[in-house]
XYZ file of C-alpha atoms in Angstrom:
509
model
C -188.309 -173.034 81.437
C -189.340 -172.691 77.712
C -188.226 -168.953 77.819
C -184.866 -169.525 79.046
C -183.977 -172.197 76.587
C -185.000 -169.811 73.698
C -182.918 -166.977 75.489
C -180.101 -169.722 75.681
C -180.599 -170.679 72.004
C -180.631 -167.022 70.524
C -177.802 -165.952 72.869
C -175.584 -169.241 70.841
C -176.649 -168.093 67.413
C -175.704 -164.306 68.043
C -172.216 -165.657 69.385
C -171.656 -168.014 66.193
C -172.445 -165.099 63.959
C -170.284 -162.924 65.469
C -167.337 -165.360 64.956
C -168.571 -166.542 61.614
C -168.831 -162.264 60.464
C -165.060 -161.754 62.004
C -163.435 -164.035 59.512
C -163.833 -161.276 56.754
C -162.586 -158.409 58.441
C -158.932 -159.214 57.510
C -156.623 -159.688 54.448
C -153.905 -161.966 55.196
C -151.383 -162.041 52.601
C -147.167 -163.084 52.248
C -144.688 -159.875 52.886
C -142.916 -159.284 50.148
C -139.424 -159.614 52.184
C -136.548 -157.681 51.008
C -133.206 -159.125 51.983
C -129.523 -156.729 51.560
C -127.172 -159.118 51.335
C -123.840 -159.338 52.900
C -121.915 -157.873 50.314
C -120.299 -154.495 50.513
C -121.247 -154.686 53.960
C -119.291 -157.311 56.052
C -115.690 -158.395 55.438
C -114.342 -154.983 54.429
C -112.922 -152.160 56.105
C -113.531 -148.878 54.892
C -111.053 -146.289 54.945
C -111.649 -143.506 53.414
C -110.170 -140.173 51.997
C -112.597 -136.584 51.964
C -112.274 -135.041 48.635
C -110.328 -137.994 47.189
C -111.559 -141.244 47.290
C -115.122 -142.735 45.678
C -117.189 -145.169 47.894
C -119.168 -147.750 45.777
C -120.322 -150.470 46.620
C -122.974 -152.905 44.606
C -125.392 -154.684 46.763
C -126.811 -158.296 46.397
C -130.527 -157.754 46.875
C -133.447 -160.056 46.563
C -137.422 -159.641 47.457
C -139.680 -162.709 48.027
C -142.014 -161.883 45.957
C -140.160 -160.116 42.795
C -137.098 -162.153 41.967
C -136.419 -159.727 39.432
C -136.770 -156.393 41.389
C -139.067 -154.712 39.167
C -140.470 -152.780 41.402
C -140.153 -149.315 42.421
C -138.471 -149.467 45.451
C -136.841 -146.445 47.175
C -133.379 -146.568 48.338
C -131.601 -144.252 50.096
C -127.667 -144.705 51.846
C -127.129 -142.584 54.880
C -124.044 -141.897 57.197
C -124.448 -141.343 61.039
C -121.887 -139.570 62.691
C -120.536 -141.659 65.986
C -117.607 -139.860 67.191
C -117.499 -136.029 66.282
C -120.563 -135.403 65.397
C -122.901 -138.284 66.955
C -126.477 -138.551 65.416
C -125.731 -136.160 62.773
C -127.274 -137.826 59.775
C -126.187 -137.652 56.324
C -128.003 -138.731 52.625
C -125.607 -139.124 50.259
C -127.269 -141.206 47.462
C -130.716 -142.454 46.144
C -129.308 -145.149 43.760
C -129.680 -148.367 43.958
C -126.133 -148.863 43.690
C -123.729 -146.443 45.660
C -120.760 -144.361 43.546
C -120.205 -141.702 45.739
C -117.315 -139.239 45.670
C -116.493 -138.702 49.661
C -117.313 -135.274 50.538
C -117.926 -135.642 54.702
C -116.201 -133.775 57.680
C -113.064 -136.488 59.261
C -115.634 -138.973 61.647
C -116.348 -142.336 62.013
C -119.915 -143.176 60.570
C -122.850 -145.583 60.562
C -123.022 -146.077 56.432
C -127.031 -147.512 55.996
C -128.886 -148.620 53.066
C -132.309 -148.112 53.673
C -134.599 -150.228 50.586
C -138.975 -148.941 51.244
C -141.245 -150.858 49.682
C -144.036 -148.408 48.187
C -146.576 -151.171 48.131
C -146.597 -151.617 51.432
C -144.746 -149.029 53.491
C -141.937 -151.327 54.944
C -138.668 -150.226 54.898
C -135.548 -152.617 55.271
C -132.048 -151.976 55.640
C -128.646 -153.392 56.804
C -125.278 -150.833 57.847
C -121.790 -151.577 57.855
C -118.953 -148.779 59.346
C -116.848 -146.165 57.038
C -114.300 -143.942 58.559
C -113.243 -140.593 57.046
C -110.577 -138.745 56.823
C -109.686 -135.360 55.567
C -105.930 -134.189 54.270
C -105.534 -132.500 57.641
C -106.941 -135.159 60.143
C -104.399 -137.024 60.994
C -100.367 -136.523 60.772
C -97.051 -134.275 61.980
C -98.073 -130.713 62.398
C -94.237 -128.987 61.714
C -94.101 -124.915 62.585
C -90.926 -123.738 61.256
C -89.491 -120.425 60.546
C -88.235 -119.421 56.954
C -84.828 -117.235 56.834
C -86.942 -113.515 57.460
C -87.968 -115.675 60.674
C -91.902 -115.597 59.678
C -93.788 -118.870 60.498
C -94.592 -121.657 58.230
C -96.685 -124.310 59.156
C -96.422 -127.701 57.093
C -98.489 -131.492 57.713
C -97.027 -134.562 56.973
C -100.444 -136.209 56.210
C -100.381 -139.743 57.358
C -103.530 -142.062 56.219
C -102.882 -144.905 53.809
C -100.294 -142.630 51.999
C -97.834 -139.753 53.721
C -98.513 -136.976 51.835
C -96.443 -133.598 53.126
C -98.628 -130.316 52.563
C -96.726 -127.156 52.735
C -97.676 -123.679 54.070
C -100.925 -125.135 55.375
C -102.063 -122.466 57.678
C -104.871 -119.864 55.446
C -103.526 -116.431 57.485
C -103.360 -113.435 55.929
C -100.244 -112.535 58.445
C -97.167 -114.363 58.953
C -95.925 -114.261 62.428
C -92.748 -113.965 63.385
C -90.867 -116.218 65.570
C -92.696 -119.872 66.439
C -92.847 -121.002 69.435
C -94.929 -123.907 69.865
C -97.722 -125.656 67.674
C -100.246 -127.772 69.290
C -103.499 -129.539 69.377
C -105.515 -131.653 71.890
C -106.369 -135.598 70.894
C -109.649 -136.073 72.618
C -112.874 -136.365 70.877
C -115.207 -134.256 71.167
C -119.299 -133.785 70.136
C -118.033 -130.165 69.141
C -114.908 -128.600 67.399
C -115.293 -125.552 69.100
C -112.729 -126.278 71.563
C -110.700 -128.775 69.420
C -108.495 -125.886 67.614
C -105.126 -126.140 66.188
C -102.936 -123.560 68.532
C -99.784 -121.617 67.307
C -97.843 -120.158 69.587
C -95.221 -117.167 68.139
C -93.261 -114.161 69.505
C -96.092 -112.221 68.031
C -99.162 -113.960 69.800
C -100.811 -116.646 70.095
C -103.289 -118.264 67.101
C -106.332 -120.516 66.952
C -107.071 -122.113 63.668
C -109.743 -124.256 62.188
C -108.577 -128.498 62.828
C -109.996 -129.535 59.412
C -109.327 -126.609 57.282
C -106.715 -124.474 59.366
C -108.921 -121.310 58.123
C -109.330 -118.270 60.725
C -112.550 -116.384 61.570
C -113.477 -114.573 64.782
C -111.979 -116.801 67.601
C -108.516 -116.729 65.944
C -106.553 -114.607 67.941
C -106.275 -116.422 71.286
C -105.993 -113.053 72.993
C -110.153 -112.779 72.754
C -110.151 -116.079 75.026
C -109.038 -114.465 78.266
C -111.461 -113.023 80.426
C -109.031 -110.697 81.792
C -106.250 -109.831 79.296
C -104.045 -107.468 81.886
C -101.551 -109.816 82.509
C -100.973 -110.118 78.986
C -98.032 -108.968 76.789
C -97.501 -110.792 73.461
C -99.860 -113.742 74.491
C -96.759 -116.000 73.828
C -97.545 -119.464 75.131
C -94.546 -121.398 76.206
C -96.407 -124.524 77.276
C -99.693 -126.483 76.738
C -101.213 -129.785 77.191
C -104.643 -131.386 78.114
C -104.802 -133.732 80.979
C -108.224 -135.113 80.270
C -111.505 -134.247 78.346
C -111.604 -131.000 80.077
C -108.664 -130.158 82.454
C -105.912 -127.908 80.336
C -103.473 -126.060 81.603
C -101.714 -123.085 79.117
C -98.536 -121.208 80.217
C -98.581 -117.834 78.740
C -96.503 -114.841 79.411
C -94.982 -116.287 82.300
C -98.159 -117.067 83.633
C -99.992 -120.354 84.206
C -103.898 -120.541 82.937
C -106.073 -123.061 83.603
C -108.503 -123.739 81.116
C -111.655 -126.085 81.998
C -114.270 -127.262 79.395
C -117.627 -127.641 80.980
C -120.815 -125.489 80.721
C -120.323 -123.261 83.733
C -117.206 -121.650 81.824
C -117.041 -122.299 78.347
C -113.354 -122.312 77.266
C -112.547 -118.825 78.262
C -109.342 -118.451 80.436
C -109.909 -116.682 83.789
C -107.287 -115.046 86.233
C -103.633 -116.304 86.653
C -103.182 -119.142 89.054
C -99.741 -119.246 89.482
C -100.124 -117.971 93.207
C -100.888 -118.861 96.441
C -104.127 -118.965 98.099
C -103.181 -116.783 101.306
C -101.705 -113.817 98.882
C -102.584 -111.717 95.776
C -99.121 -111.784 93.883
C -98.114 -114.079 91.263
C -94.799 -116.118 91.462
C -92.390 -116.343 88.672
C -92.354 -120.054 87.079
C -90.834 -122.019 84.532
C -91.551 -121.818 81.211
C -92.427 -125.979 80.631
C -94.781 -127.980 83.496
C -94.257 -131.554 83.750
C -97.239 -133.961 83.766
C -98.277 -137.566 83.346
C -100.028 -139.286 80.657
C -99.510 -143.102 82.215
C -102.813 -142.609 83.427
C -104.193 -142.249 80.256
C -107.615 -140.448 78.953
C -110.974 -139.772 80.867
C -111.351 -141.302 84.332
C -108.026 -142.347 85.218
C -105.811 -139.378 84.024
C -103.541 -138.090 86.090
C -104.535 -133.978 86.776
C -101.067 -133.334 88.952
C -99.239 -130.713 87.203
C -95.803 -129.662 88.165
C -94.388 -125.947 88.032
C -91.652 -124.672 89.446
C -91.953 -121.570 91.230
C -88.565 -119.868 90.640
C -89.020 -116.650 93.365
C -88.889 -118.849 96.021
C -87.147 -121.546 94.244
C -88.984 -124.704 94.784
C -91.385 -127.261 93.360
C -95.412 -126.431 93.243
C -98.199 -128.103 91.655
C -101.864 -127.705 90.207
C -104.398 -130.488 90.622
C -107.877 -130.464 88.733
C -110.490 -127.195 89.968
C -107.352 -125.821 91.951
C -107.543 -122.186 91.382
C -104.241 -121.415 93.111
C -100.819 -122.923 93.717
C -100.006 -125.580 96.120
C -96.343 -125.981 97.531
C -94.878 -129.608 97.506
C -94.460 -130.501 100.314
C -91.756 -133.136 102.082
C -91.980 -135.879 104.345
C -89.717 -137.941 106.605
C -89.742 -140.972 104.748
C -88.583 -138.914 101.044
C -86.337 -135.718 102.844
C -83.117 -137.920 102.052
C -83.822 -137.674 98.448
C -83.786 -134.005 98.367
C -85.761 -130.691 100.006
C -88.786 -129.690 97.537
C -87.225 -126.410 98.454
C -83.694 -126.187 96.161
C -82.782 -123.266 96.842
C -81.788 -123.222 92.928
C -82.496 -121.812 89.311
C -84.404 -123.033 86.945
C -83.461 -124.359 83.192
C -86.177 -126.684 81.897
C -88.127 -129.377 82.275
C -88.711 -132.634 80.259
C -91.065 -135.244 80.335
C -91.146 -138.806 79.444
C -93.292 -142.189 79.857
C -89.792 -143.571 81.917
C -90.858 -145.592 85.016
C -94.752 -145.242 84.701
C -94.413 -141.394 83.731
C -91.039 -139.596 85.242
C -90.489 -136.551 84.407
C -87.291 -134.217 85.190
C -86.531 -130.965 86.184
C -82.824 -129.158 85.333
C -81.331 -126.360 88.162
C -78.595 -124.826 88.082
C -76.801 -123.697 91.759
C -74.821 -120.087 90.291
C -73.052 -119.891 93.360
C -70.386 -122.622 92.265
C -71.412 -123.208 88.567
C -72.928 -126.756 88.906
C -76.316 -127.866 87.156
C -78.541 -131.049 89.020
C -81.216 -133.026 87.223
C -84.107 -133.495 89.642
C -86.730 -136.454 88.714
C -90.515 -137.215 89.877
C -94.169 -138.619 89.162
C -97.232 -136.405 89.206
C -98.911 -138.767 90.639
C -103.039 -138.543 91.345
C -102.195 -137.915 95.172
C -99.736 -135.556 93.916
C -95.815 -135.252 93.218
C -93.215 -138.069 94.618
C -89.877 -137.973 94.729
C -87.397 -139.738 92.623
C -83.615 -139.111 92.818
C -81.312 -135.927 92.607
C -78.546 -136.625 89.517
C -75.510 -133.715 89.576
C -74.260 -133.410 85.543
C -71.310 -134.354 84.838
C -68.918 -131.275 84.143
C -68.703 -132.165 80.878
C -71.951 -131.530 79.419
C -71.898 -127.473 78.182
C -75.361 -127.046 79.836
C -75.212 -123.580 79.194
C -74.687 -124.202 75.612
C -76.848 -126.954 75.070
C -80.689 -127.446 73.687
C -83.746 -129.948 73.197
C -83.164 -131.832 75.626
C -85.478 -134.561 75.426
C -85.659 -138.140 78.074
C -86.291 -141.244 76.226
C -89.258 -143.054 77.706
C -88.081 -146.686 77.917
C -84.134 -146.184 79.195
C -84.765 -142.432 80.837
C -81.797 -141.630 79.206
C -81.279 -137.253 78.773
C -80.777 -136.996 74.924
C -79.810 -133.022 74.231
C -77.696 -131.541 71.290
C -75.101 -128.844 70.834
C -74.648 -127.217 67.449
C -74.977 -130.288 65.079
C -74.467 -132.588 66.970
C -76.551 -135.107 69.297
C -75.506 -136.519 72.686
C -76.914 -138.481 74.633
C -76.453 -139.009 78.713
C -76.805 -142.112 80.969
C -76.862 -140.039 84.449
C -78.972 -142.247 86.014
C -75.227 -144.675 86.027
C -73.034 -141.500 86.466
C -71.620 -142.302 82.810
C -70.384 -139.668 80.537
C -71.984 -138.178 78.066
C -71.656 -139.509 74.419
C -71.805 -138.238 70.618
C -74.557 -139.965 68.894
C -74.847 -138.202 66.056
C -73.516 -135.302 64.102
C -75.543 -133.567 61.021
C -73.173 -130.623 60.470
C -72.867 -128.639 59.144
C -76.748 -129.142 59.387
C -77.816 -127.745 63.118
C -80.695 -129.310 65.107
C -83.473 -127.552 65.595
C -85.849 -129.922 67.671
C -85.523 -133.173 69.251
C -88.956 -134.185 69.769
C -89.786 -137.511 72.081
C -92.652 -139.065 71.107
C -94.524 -139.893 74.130
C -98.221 -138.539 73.166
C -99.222 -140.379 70.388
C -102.037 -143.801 70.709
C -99.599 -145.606 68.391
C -96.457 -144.815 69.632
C -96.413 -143.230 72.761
C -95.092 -146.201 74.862
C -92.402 -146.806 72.526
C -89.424 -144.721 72.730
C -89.309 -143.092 68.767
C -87.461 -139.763 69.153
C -87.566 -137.726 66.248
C -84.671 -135.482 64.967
C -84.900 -132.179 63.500
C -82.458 -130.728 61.517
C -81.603 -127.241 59.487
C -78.633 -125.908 57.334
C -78.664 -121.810 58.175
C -78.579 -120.012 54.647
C -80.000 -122.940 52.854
C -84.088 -122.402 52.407
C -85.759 -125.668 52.650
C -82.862 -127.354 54.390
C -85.023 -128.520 57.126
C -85.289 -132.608 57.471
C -87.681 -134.572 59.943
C -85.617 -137.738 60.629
C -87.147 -141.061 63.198
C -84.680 -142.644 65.382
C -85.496 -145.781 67.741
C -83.709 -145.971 70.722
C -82.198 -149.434 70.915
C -82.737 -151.849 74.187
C -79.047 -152.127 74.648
C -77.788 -152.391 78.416
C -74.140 -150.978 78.300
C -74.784 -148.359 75.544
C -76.696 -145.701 73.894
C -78.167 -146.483 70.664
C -80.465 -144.252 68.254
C -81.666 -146.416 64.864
C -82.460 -144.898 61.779
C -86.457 -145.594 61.012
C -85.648 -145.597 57.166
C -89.163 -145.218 56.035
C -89.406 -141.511 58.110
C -86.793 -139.555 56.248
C -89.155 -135.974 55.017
C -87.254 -132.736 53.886
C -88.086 -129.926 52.495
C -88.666 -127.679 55.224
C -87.921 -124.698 56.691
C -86.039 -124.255 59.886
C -88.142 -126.098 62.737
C -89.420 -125.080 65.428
C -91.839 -128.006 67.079
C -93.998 -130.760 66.119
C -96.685 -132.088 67.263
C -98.914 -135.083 65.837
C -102.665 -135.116 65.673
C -104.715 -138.199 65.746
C -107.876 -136.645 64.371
């Protein structure tokens, strides 16, 4: 019994020591907390300028333990790329306070100060957003031709100033006779498929989004996996459905052009044929398309071509490799036969009625043109109406024709002057404007851009032959009038100074 209350006893006194010897094992001590204040970093918006504006900002800092911030801290401000370049990470200054002249690719960023305390190791930090822009990000891209009929390409640069840039494009060769000028919207992790494209009678040209410089993958030729078909690689038509589904009509011959990592940009074989046979159909030389459904998951991929061999309607959907015919049903044959039996003209598009678009024939055998209008709709094409133009529009004489996308009215211009056509009422056609001797050169309806592409802005191109830098961009509203047709003057979008134009085309980033 003795024993086991001395084992007892020594067992207690080990087990007090062992808590008494713990106390001195650690140091406890106050942090010496470093607080960023809100200053610089909340209540401002930060938009900024690449290669012209200076970022500074002066932040209110305090540390527990050193009121006075003697101490040697290390600071360091870094950007994060979110959009373009996600992750990418950026130091652009070791100062306390931050002067920094913006030098950073067009993004929006993460902007961090990060304040490490040597004496300890701890770092602390607070972020507030920056977004950049470059000259070139965002604005009208203008392709004109000058009077030897070589192609100049201008911006209007719009950020918190419109700036207008002139002869933009760093070629070494000026191509004759433009065509089209385009770029695609989306953002993307890489650039290497976000390219500016100009389209001219002499080929077609891929340049740089940021600095519109060239380098191996400028000639769009190099992109086709199978360049037979190809004559002057002349693109007529382009546009982007989604984040990856394009479709490029080139040479009289529709491309489709998927993003993904099983083909990587390159255009493959023609699709503008038919799955049971080999030979390509002749087609239009614009698609029509919707953008109602807007970006990503609920796009609309329908795109309508109109095969003019057997002279009837066809479409593309998304991964189709080959043409498919539209086809009619009992409830819709009233309307009119897929199958018209006449030429083509053109085809417009607009946002009218959740994304119409229109298609112009012509019937040669007695001399009358018909406006045909539709959805591409995610099921595919319906139906609208069948219009016949009134005899006194000169069709054959006529150009840009353009739909506004609240009204649906047909806008299109002879010579100088501008029209505009309510056929939807059978009403005639009536002079809205006249710039001559001036001639227009494009009427552009802007139905593409975030900002304005459910509005109905039309904008209104003009050109005095014999007169270099003659050419005027002018911005017209279309007025929500029900008996008439009414274009107003946007007096702050008046630009001149160019050559004759061609197309436009505005890129958000």
């Amino acid at each position: 019994m003795k024993k086991s209350c001395l084992f007892a006893a020594s067992a207690l006194l080990l087990l007090l020591g062992g808590c008494y010897g713990d106390k001195g094992n650690y140091d406890y001590r106050d942090i010496n907390e470093i607080v960023i204040g809100a200053r610089g970093f909340e209540g401002v918006e930060y938009k900024l300028r690449s290669g012209i504006d200076e970022l500074k900002i002066s932040p209110h800092i305090t540390a527990s333990q050193d009121p006075e911030l003697t101490g040697t801290y290390e600071y360091e401000w870094v950007v994060v790329g979110r959009v373009r370049n996600p992750g990418e990470r950026t130091t652009i200054a070791r100062t306390r306070d931050l002067d920094y002249a913006v030098n950073l690719p067009s993004d929006d960023y993460s902007l961090l100060l990060r304040i490490t305390d040597p004496g300890t190791g701890l770092m602390f930090s607070r972020s507030t957003e920056i977004s950049v822009s470059t000259a070139y990000t965002r604005g009208w891209l203008v392709a004109a031709e000058d009077e030897a009929g070589g192609t100049v390409v201008d911006m209007v640069s719009i950020s918190r100033d419109t700036l207008l840039q002139r002869d933009v494009v760093k070629d070494d060769t000026r191509h004759k006779n433009p065509l089209r000028i385009w770029c695609d919207n989306d953002e993307y992790t890489s650039l290497a498929h976000g390219r500016i494209y100009l389209s001219t009678g002499e080929g077609s040209f891929l340049y740089d989004r940021e600095s519109f410089g060239t380098d191996d993958y400028t000639v769009m030729r190099n992109y086709f996996a199978n360049p037979q078909y190809l004559t002057e690689t002349a693109a007529s038509d382009m546009i982007q459905i989604d984040d990856k589904f394009r479709v490029f009509l080139v040479d009289g011959y529709a491309y489709v052009y998927s993003i993904s990592s099983i083909n990587t940009g390159y255009f493959g074989n023609p699709v503008n044929r038919y799955a049971e046979s080999y030979d390509y159909v002749r087609i239009g030389d614009r698609m029509a398309y919707n953008l109602s459904g807007g970006a990503g998951a609920g796009s609309i991929t329908t795109v309508m071509l109109y095969n003019d061999d057997d002279k009837r309607f066809c479409y593309l959907m998304r991964n189709n490799e080959t043409l498919r015919n539209a086809t009619d049903t009992e409830s819709d044959l009233a309307l009119f036969p897929w199958r018209t039996g006449l030429d083509y003209v053109t085809t417009v598009n607009s946002r009218f009625l959740s994304g119409q678009s229109a298609t112009i024939l012509h019937d040669s055998r007695i001399g009358k043109y018909w406006i045909y209008t539709y959805a591409c709709l995610r099921s595919g094409p319906s139906k609208g109406a069948r219009y016949e133009i009134d005899a006194s529009v000169p069709v054959a004489d006529a150009a840009n024709w353009c739909m506004t996308s609240q009204h649906g009215y047909m806008l299109y211009s002879v010579g100088g002057v501008l029209y505009g056509y309510d056929f939807r009422n059978a009403r005639k056609p009536v002079q809205l404007l006249d710039f001559s001797p001036a001639e227009i050169t494009q009427v552009h309806g802007d139905i593409h851009t975030v900002s304005e592409g459910n509005k109905d802005y039309v904008y209104i191109c003009t050109y005095e032959a014999g007169v270099p830098d003659s050419g005027r961009i002018r911005k017209y509203a279309v007025a929500d009038t029900a008996d008439r047709i009414e274009l107003q003057a946007d007096k702050n979008t008046d630009w001149t100074g160019f050559q004759r134009i061609r197309s436009l085309w505005f890129k958000e980033l």
